[in-house]
Short mmCIF file of C-alpha atoms in Angstrom, two decimals:
data_model
loop_
_atom_site.label_atom_id
_atom_site.label_comp_id
_atom_site.label_asym_id
_atom_site.label_seq_id
_atom_site.Cartn_x
_atom_site.Cartn_y
_atom_site.Cartn_z
CA VAL A 1 111.72 2.39 108.83
CA GLU A 2 111.77 1.73 105.08
CA LEU A 3 114.19 2.09 102.17
CA ARG A 4 113.50 2.74 98.52
CA PHE A 5 116.04 2.03 95.77
CA ARG A 6 115.33 3.72 92.45
CA GLY A 7 117.31 3.98 89.23
CA SER A 8 116.00 5.85 86.21
CA ALA A 9 116.92 7.93 83.17
CA ARG A 10 114.96 11.00 82.21
CA ALA A 11 115.22 13.68 79.55
CA LYS A 12 113.28 16.83 78.79
CA TRP A 13 113.72 18.91 75.66
CA ARG A 14 111.96 21.39 73.38
CA GLU A 15 111.57 21.26 69.62
CA ILE A 16 110.79 24.57 67.93
CA GLY A 17 109.05 24.44 64.58
CA TRP A 18 107.31 26.94 62.35
CA LYS A 19 104.90 28.79 64.69
CA THR A 20 104.98 25.85 67.11
CA GLU A 21 106.99 24.75 70.11
CA THR A 22 106.70 21.19 71.38
CA GLU A 23 107.98 20.06 74.76
CA HIS A 24 108.98 16.42 75.17
CA GLU A 25 109.67 14.43 78.30
CA LYS A 26 110.79 10.81 78.45
CA GLU A 27 111.67 8.50 81.34
CA GLU A 28 113.03 4.98 81.63
CA ILE A 29 112.97 3.14 84.98
CA TYR A 30 115.57 0.42 85.62
CA PHE A 31 114.48 -0.59 89.12
CA ASP A 32 112.20 0.72 91.88
CA ASP A 33 112.21 -1.46 95.01
CA ARG A 34 111.06 -0.85 98.57
CA PHE A 35 112.25 -2.67 101.69
CA CYS A 36 111.16 -2.51 105.31
CA LEU A 37 114.10 -2.33 107.71
CA TRP A 38 112.02 -2.22 110.88
CA GLY A 39 108.33 -2.85 111.40
CA LYS A 40 105.74 -5.16 109.87
CA VAL A 41 104.15 -4.80 106.46
CA THR A 42 101.66 -6.89 104.51
CA ALA A 43 102.27 -8.58 101.16
CA ASP A 44 100.88 -5.56 99.26
CA GLY A 45 103.26 -3.18 101.05
CA ARG A 46 100.90 -1.72 103.63
CA TRP A 47 101.78 -1.35 107.29
CA GLU A 48 100.42 -4.25 109.30
CA SER A 49 100.82 -2.49 112.63
CA ARG A 50 102.47 0.53 114.16
CA GLU A 51 105.43 -0.21 116.39
CA VAL A 52 107.19 2.20 118.66
CA LEU A 53 110.92 2.66 118.20
CA ASN A 54 112.50 3.22 121.60
CA ARG A 55 114.43 6.35 122.32
CA GLY A 56 118.11 6.27 121.45
CA ARG A 57 120.38 5.61 118.52
CA HIS A 58 119.59 2.65 116.27
CA LEU A 59 121.62 1.10 113.45
CA PHE A 60 119.96 -0.89 110.65
CA PRO A 61 122.51 -2.55 108.31
CA PHE A 62 121.31 -3.41 104.80
CA GLN A 63 122.59 -4.38 101.36
CA TYR A 64 121.11 -4.23 97.87
CA LYS A 65 122.39 -5.85 94.67
CA LEU A 66 122.14 -3.68 91.59
CA PRO A 67 120.65 -5.30 88.48
CA ASP A 68 123.00 -6.24 85.65
CA GLY A 69 123.19 -4.15 82.50
CA ILE A 70 122.23 -0.74 83.89
CA PRO A 71 123.85 2.34 82.30
CA CYS A 72 126.44 4.62 83.85
CA SER A 73 125.45 7.63 85.97
CA PHE A 74 125.21 10.81 83.92
CA GLU A 75 124.23 14.49 84.28
CA ALA A 76 123.40 16.93 81.47
CA PRO A 77 121.11 19.93 80.88
CA GLU A 78 117.56 18.72 81.60
CA ALA A 79 118.71 15.08 81.39
CA SER A 80 120.17 12.62 83.85
CA ILE A 81 120.71 8.98 84.76
CA ARG A 82 120.45 8.75 88.53
CA TYR A 83 120.46 6.07 91.20
CA ILE A 84 118.91 7.21 94.49
CA VAL A 85 118.45 5.59 97.90
CA HIS A 86 115.51 7.04 99.84
CA GLY A 87 115.11 6.50 103.58
CA ALA A 88 111.88 7.16 105.50
CA LEU A 89 110.96 7.04 109.17
CA VAL A 90 107.17 6.74 109.49
CA ARG A 91 105.89 8.67 112.48
CA VAL A 92 102.64 8.07 114.35
CA ALA A 93 102.03 11.78 114.72
CA GLY A 94 103.32 14.48 112.40
CA THR A 95 105.06 14.26 109.07
CA ASN A 96 107.46 11.48 108.22
CA ILE A 97 111.21 12.04 108.36
CA THR A 98 112.85 11.39 104.99
CA THR A 99 116.33 11.52 103.54
CA LYS A 100 118.01 10.51 100.28
CA LYS A 101 121.44 9.74 98.91
CA ILE A 102 122.46 9.80 95.24
CA VAL A 103 125.07 7.18 94.38
CA THR A 104 127.29 6.87 91.32
CA VAL A 105 127.15 3.75 89.15
CA LEU A 106 130.07 3.18 86.77
CA ARG A 107 130.52 0.88 83.79
CA ASP A 108 133.82 0.10 82.09
CA LEU A 109 134.20 0.74 78.38
CA ASP A 110 137.14 -1.00 76.73
CA SER A 111 138.05 0.45 73.35
CA LYS A 112 139.65 -2.87 72.33
CA ARG A 113 136.28 -4.59 72.62
CA ASP A 114 134.29 -1.91 70.85
CA ASN A 115 131.60 -3.74 68.89
CA GLU A 116 131.16 -1.06 66.25
CA ARG A 117 132.64 -2.88 63.28
CA LYS A 118 132.25 0.07 60.95
CA SER A 119 134.36 2.36 63.13
CA PRO A 120 138.13 2.52 62.52
CA SER A 121 140.62 1.00 64.89
CA SER A 122 141.80 2.94 67.92
CA ARG A 123 145.15 3.73 66.23
CA HIS A 124 143.61 4.88 62.95
CA VAL A 125 144.27 8.51 61.96
CA LEU A 126 141.02 10.50 61.65
CA GLU A 127 140.67 13.44 59.26
CA ASP A 128 137.97 15.90 58.20
CA HIS A 129 138.01 18.62 55.57
CA ALA A 130 135.59 21.53 55.15
CA GLU A 131 135.16 24.31 52.59
CA ARG A 132 132.91 27.35 52.40
CA THR A 133 132.35 29.79 49.53
CA PHE A 134 131.69 33.50 50.05
CA SER A 135 130.38 35.80 47.34
CA THR A 136 130.02 39.58 47.19
CA SER A 137 128.33 41.95 44.77
CA CYS A 138 131.53 43.29 43.21
CA CYS A 139 133.91 40.32 43.48
CA ARG A 140 133.81 36.81 42.18
CA PRO A 141 133.12 34.01 44.70
CA SER A 142 136.08 32.94 46.82
CA ARG A 143 136.45 30.13 49.28
CA VAL A 144 138.09 29.22 52.56
CA SER A 145 139.07 25.69 53.55
CA CYS A 146 140.29 23.89 56.65
CA SER A 147 141.39 20.40 57.60
CA LEU A 148 141.56 18.66 60.97
CA CYS A 149 143.61 15.55 61.74
CA VAL A 150 143.53 13.56 65.00
CA LEU A 151 146.12 10.84 65.49
CA LYS A 152 143.84 8.18 67.01
CA ARG A 153 140.22 7.52 68.00
CA SER A 154 140.19 6.19 71.58
CA TYR A 155 141.14 8.18 74.70
CA VAL A 156 140.67 7.97 78.46
CA PRO A 157 140.11 10.85 80.93
CA GLY A 158 143.45 12.46 81.72
CA GLU A 159 144.95 11.60 78.33
CA THR A 160 146.05 14.33 75.92
CA ILE A 161 144.50 14.67 72.45
CA HIS A 162 146.98 15.80 69.78
CA ALA A 163 145.62 17.37 66.59
CA ASP A 164 146.98 18.95 63.40
CA VAL A 165 145.12 21.87 61.80
CA GLN A 166 145.46 23.60 58.43
CA ILE A 167 143.54 26.73 57.32
CA HIS A 168 143.64 28.33 53.85
CA ASN A 169 141.80 31.65 53.54
CA MET A 170 141.43 32.64 49.87
CA THR A 171 138.65 35.18 50.51
CA MET A 172 138.76 38.97 50.84
CA ARG A 173 137.56 38.87 54.42
CA LYS A 174 139.28 38.36 57.74
CA SER A 175 138.15 35.61 60.09
CA GLY A 176 137.52 35.75 63.81
CA PRO A 177 139.09 33.46 66.43
CA CYS A 178 139.98 29.90 65.43
CA LYS A 179 139.28 27.35 68.16
CA LEU A 180 139.92 23.67 68.78
CA GLN A 181 137.16 22.10 70.91
CA LEU A 182 136.38 18.85 72.68
CA LYS A 183 132.60 18.44 72.50
CA GLN A 184 130.14 16.17 74.25
CA LEU A 185 127.14 15.41 72.04
CA VAL A 186 124.04 14.48 74.07
CA THR A 187 121.12 13.12 72.03
CA TYR A 188 117.68 13.21 73.63
CA GLY A 189 115.09 10.82 72.27
CA GLU A 190 115.61 10.08 68.59
CA ASN A 191 117.38 13.07 67.07
CA HIS A 192 117.47 16.11 69.40
CA CYS A 193 121.19 16.78 69.95
CA VAL A 194 122.70 19.23 72.45
CA PRO A 195 126.46 19.97 72.10
CA ILE A 196 128.41 20.76 75.28
CA ILE A 197 131.96 22.15 75.10
CA LEU A 198 134.21 20.35 77.60
CA GLN A 199 137.57 21.82 76.58
CA GLU A 200 138.49 24.69 74.26
CA LEU A 201 141.77 26.02 72.88
CA GLU A 202 141.96 29.31 70.95
CA PHE A 203 145.10 28.77 68.88
CA HIS A 204 144.78 31.65 66.37
CA GLU A 205 143.26 35.12 66.71
CA SER A 206 142.40 35.64 63.06
CA ALA A 207 143.06 34.22 59.58
CA ARG A 208 143.92 37.11 57.26
CA GLN A 209 143.10 37.40 53.55
CA GLY A 210 145.17 35.01 51.45
CA GLN A 211 146.80 33.44 54.50
CA ARG A 212 147.64 29.77 54.66
CA ARG A 213 148.73 28.41 58.02
CA GLN A 214 149.40 25.01 59.52
CA TRP A 215 149.56 24.05 63.21
CA LYS A 216 151.08 20.84 64.47
CA ASN A 217 150.51 19.01 67.72
CA LEU A 218 147.74 21.16 69.23
CA SER A 219 146.70 19.56 72.52
CA LEU A 220 143.54 19.16 74.61
CA THR A 221 143.33 17.18 77.86
CA VAL A 222 140.30 14.95 78.34
CA PRO A 223 138.60 15.88 81.65
CA ALA A 224 136.83 13.50 84.03
CA THR A 225 133.68 12.64 82.10
CA CYS A 226 131.21 9.87 81.36
CA PRO A 227 132.36 7.21 78.87
CA SER A 228 130.88 7.11 75.38
CA LYS A 229 127.75 5.19 74.42
CA LEU A 230 125.39 4.90 77.40
CA SER A 231 124.77 1.18 77.05
CA LYS A 232 121.24 -0.11 77.73
CA CYS A 233 119.77 3.41 77.80
CA ARG A 234 117.01 4.24 75.30
CA VAL A 235 116.44 7.81 76.49
CA ILE A 236 119.89 9.41 76.17
CA ASP A 237 122.76 8.74 73.78
CA LEU A 238 126.26 10.11 74.33
CA ARG A 239 129.05 10.76 71.82
CA TYR A 240 132.22 12.85 71.67
CA CYS A 241 134.08 14.70 68.93
CA VAL A 242 137.06 16.99 68.38
CA ALA A 243 135.95 20.06 66.43
CA LEU A 244 137.59 22.95 64.59
CA ASP A 245 135.56 26.18 64.61
CA CYS A 246 136.56 29.32 62.67
CA ASP A 247 134.31 32.38 62.93
CA PHE A 248 133.57 34.28 59.70
CA GLY A 249 130.88 36.62 60.95
CA GLU A 250 127.53 35.46 59.63
CA SER A 251 128.77 31.88 59.17
CA ASN A 252 131.34 29.49 60.61
CA LEU A 253 133.82 27.12 59.04
CA TYR A 254 133.44 23.86 60.94
CA ALA A 255 135.16 20.47 60.83
CA ALA A 256 134.89 17.61 63.33
CA VAL A 257 136.07 14.03 63.86
CA PRO A 258 134.37 11.55 66.24
CA ILE A 259 136.34 10.02 69.11
CA THR A 260 135.60 7.48 71.83
CA ILE A 261 136.06 8.19 75.54
CA ALA A 262 136.79 4.87 77.26
CA THR A 263 137.58 3.93 80.86
CA LEU A 264 140.38 1.43 80.12
CA PRO A 265 143.54 2.55 78.28
CA GLU A 266 144.38 0.93 74.99
CA ARG A 267 147.01 -1.78 74.62
CA GLY A 268 150.51 -0.46 75.25
CA ILE A 269 149.52 2.28 77.72
CA ILE A 270 149.99 1.49 81.41
CA PRO A 271 148.17 3.54 84.09
CA VAL A 272 150.66 4.72 86.72
CA ARG A 273 148.36 6.77 88.94
CA TRP A 274 144.61 7.40 88.78
CA SER A 275 141.73 8.54 90.99
CA TYR A 276 138.01 9.31 90.92
CA GLN A 277 137.25 12.96 90.18
CA GLU A 278 134.02 14.93 89.89
CA CYS A 279 132.92 15.87 86.42
CA SER A 280 132.38 19.50 85.45
CA LEU A 281 128.74 20.58 85.12
CA ASP A 282 129.48 24.02 83.70
CA PHE A 283 127.15 23.95 80.71
CA GLY A 284 127.68 27.60 79.78
CA GLU A 285 125.76 30.77 80.55
CA ASP A 286 123.01 30.05 78.02
CA GLU A 287 122.26 26.66 79.54
CA VAL A 288 122.38 27.42 83.28
CA LYS A 289 118.60 27.50 83.50
CA TYR A 290 118.44 24.03 81.94
CA SER A 291 120.85 22.43 84.41
CA SER A 292 119.42 19.28 86.00
CA SER A 293 121.89 19.21 88.89
CA ASP A 294 119.84 21.44 91.19
CA ASP A 295 120.91 19.51 94.30
CA GLY A 296 124.62 19.89 93.65
CA PHE A 297 125.25 16.24 92.77
CA LYS A 298 128.25 15.59 90.53
CA PRO A 299 129.16 12.04 89.46
CA LYS A 300 132.75 10.93 89.92
CA TYR A 301 134.54 9.21 87.05
CA LYS A 302 137.91 7.55 86.68
CA TYR A 303 140.68 10.04 85.84
CA TYR A 304 144.20 8.96 84.91
CA GLU A 305 146.68 11.40 86.42
CA GLU A 306 149.72 9.66 84.92
CA LEU A 307 149.97 7.30 81.94
CA ARG A 308 153.03 5.53 80.57
CA ASP A 309 153.29 4.55 76.91
CA ILE A 310 155.55 1.51 76.84
CA ARG A 311 155.48 1.56 73.04
CA LYS A 312 157.88 4.52 73.19
CA ASP A 313 160.39 2.62 75.33
CA LYS A 314 163.44 1.55 73.33
CA TYR A 315 165.38 -1.62 74.00
CA PHE A 316 168.68 -2.59 72.35
CA VAL A 317 169.70 -6.24 72.01
CA LEU A 318 173.39 -6.98 71.41
CA LYS A 319 174.11 -10.33 69.79
CA LEU A 320 177.49 -11.66 70.97
CA ARG A 321 179.18 -14.89 70.00
CA GLN A 322 179.70 -15.61 73.65
CA SER A 323 178.80 -13.87 76.88
CA PRO A 324 181.29 -11.36 78.37
CA GLY A 325 181.68 -13.55 81.44
CA ALA A 326 182.76 -16.58 79.42
CA LYS A 327 185.20 -14.51 77.40
CA ARG A 328 186.70 -13.07 80.58
CA ARG A 329 187.17 -16.53 82.12
CA LEU A 330 188.82 -17.73 78.91
CA MET A 331 191.28 -14.83 78.99
CA ILE A 332 192.10 -15.53 82.66
CA ASN A 333 192.70 -19.23 81.93
CA GLU A 334 194.94 -18.36 78.98
CA GLY A 335 196.93 -15.98 81.17
CA GLU A 336 197.35 -18.58 83.93
CA SER A 337 198.46 -21.29 81.47
CA ARG A 338 200.96 -18.87 79.92
CA THR A 339 202.39 -18.08 83.39
CA ASP A 340 202.72 -21.78 84.25
CA SER A 341 204.57 -22.54 81.01
CA ASP A 342 207.01 -19.67 81.62
CA ALA A 343 207.71 -20.94 85.15
CA MET A 344 208.42 -24.48 83.86
CA ASN A 345 210.85 -23.16 81.24
CA GLU A 346 212.74 -21.19 83.88
CA SER A 347 213.04 -24.26 86.16
CA LYS A 348 214.43 -26.37 83.30
CA ALA A 349 216.95 -23.70 82.50
#
């Protein structure tokens, strides 16, 4: 009876060029260890002798310490970071009996300790502005512009993203749907990026000619998902962004701001209730054939069901010359002394 512990990252992608199509595949192994739970093996891993396991139910307890610095479990189209435990029962006659179990490995990402010095602070307002010019044969060129503003950079699963959007259509054409999206940007290798839409909000059906509109406090909820920046992984890179997408037929007006998905809330936000929830592996109809989760495995990530922002709590401090209790005792003493003096005056009279 033997066990095999294996952790690896793999990615497979295609790059289409002029008259060429190149397929790439890359793998990075973090550990691959085998252990014998029952039986005898030599130093090079071969079986020293065959032993018969008696009939009945047998229990073989074991433990294995994961190496430090391994990345978080992750699933994407034709890419994954997986940690698998294989079990094998070697039989004298017939094929061996094997089984496997995929486990989830999690790493905490604290936005307060983010080591990207060039990135703004977690409470910094992020903005992006985009313009596009359209020209026709009989009219002079006209343009359409949009702006996207997100109130902060760092979020945790279960938290709500609030965004402000402004669209100014100065063209002679009507736009299609305007959507606010939360995107997961998966980079394979050096520069092959695959965007995955995690959440989408269609907030406007169409921007008419000459229309200028502004939307405040549009909201998207961050689902249970892998944290940003797969640390220690050289095969896959992971980023997130909030995007504004307006359809204008043959072209789109697009603006986006990068955000960080962390596992620990920022300072001032207290988690009230949280749990581990499975991530969504719905990559869209065009990417179903590229899904790597053919065995139905879905990693579970931390999801905050209720968060409390103590920065919004208001406290009032009243500065008194003396406490109400002391003032009350003073009034009682004054009343008693006044009563005693009146009684003495009556007795003298």
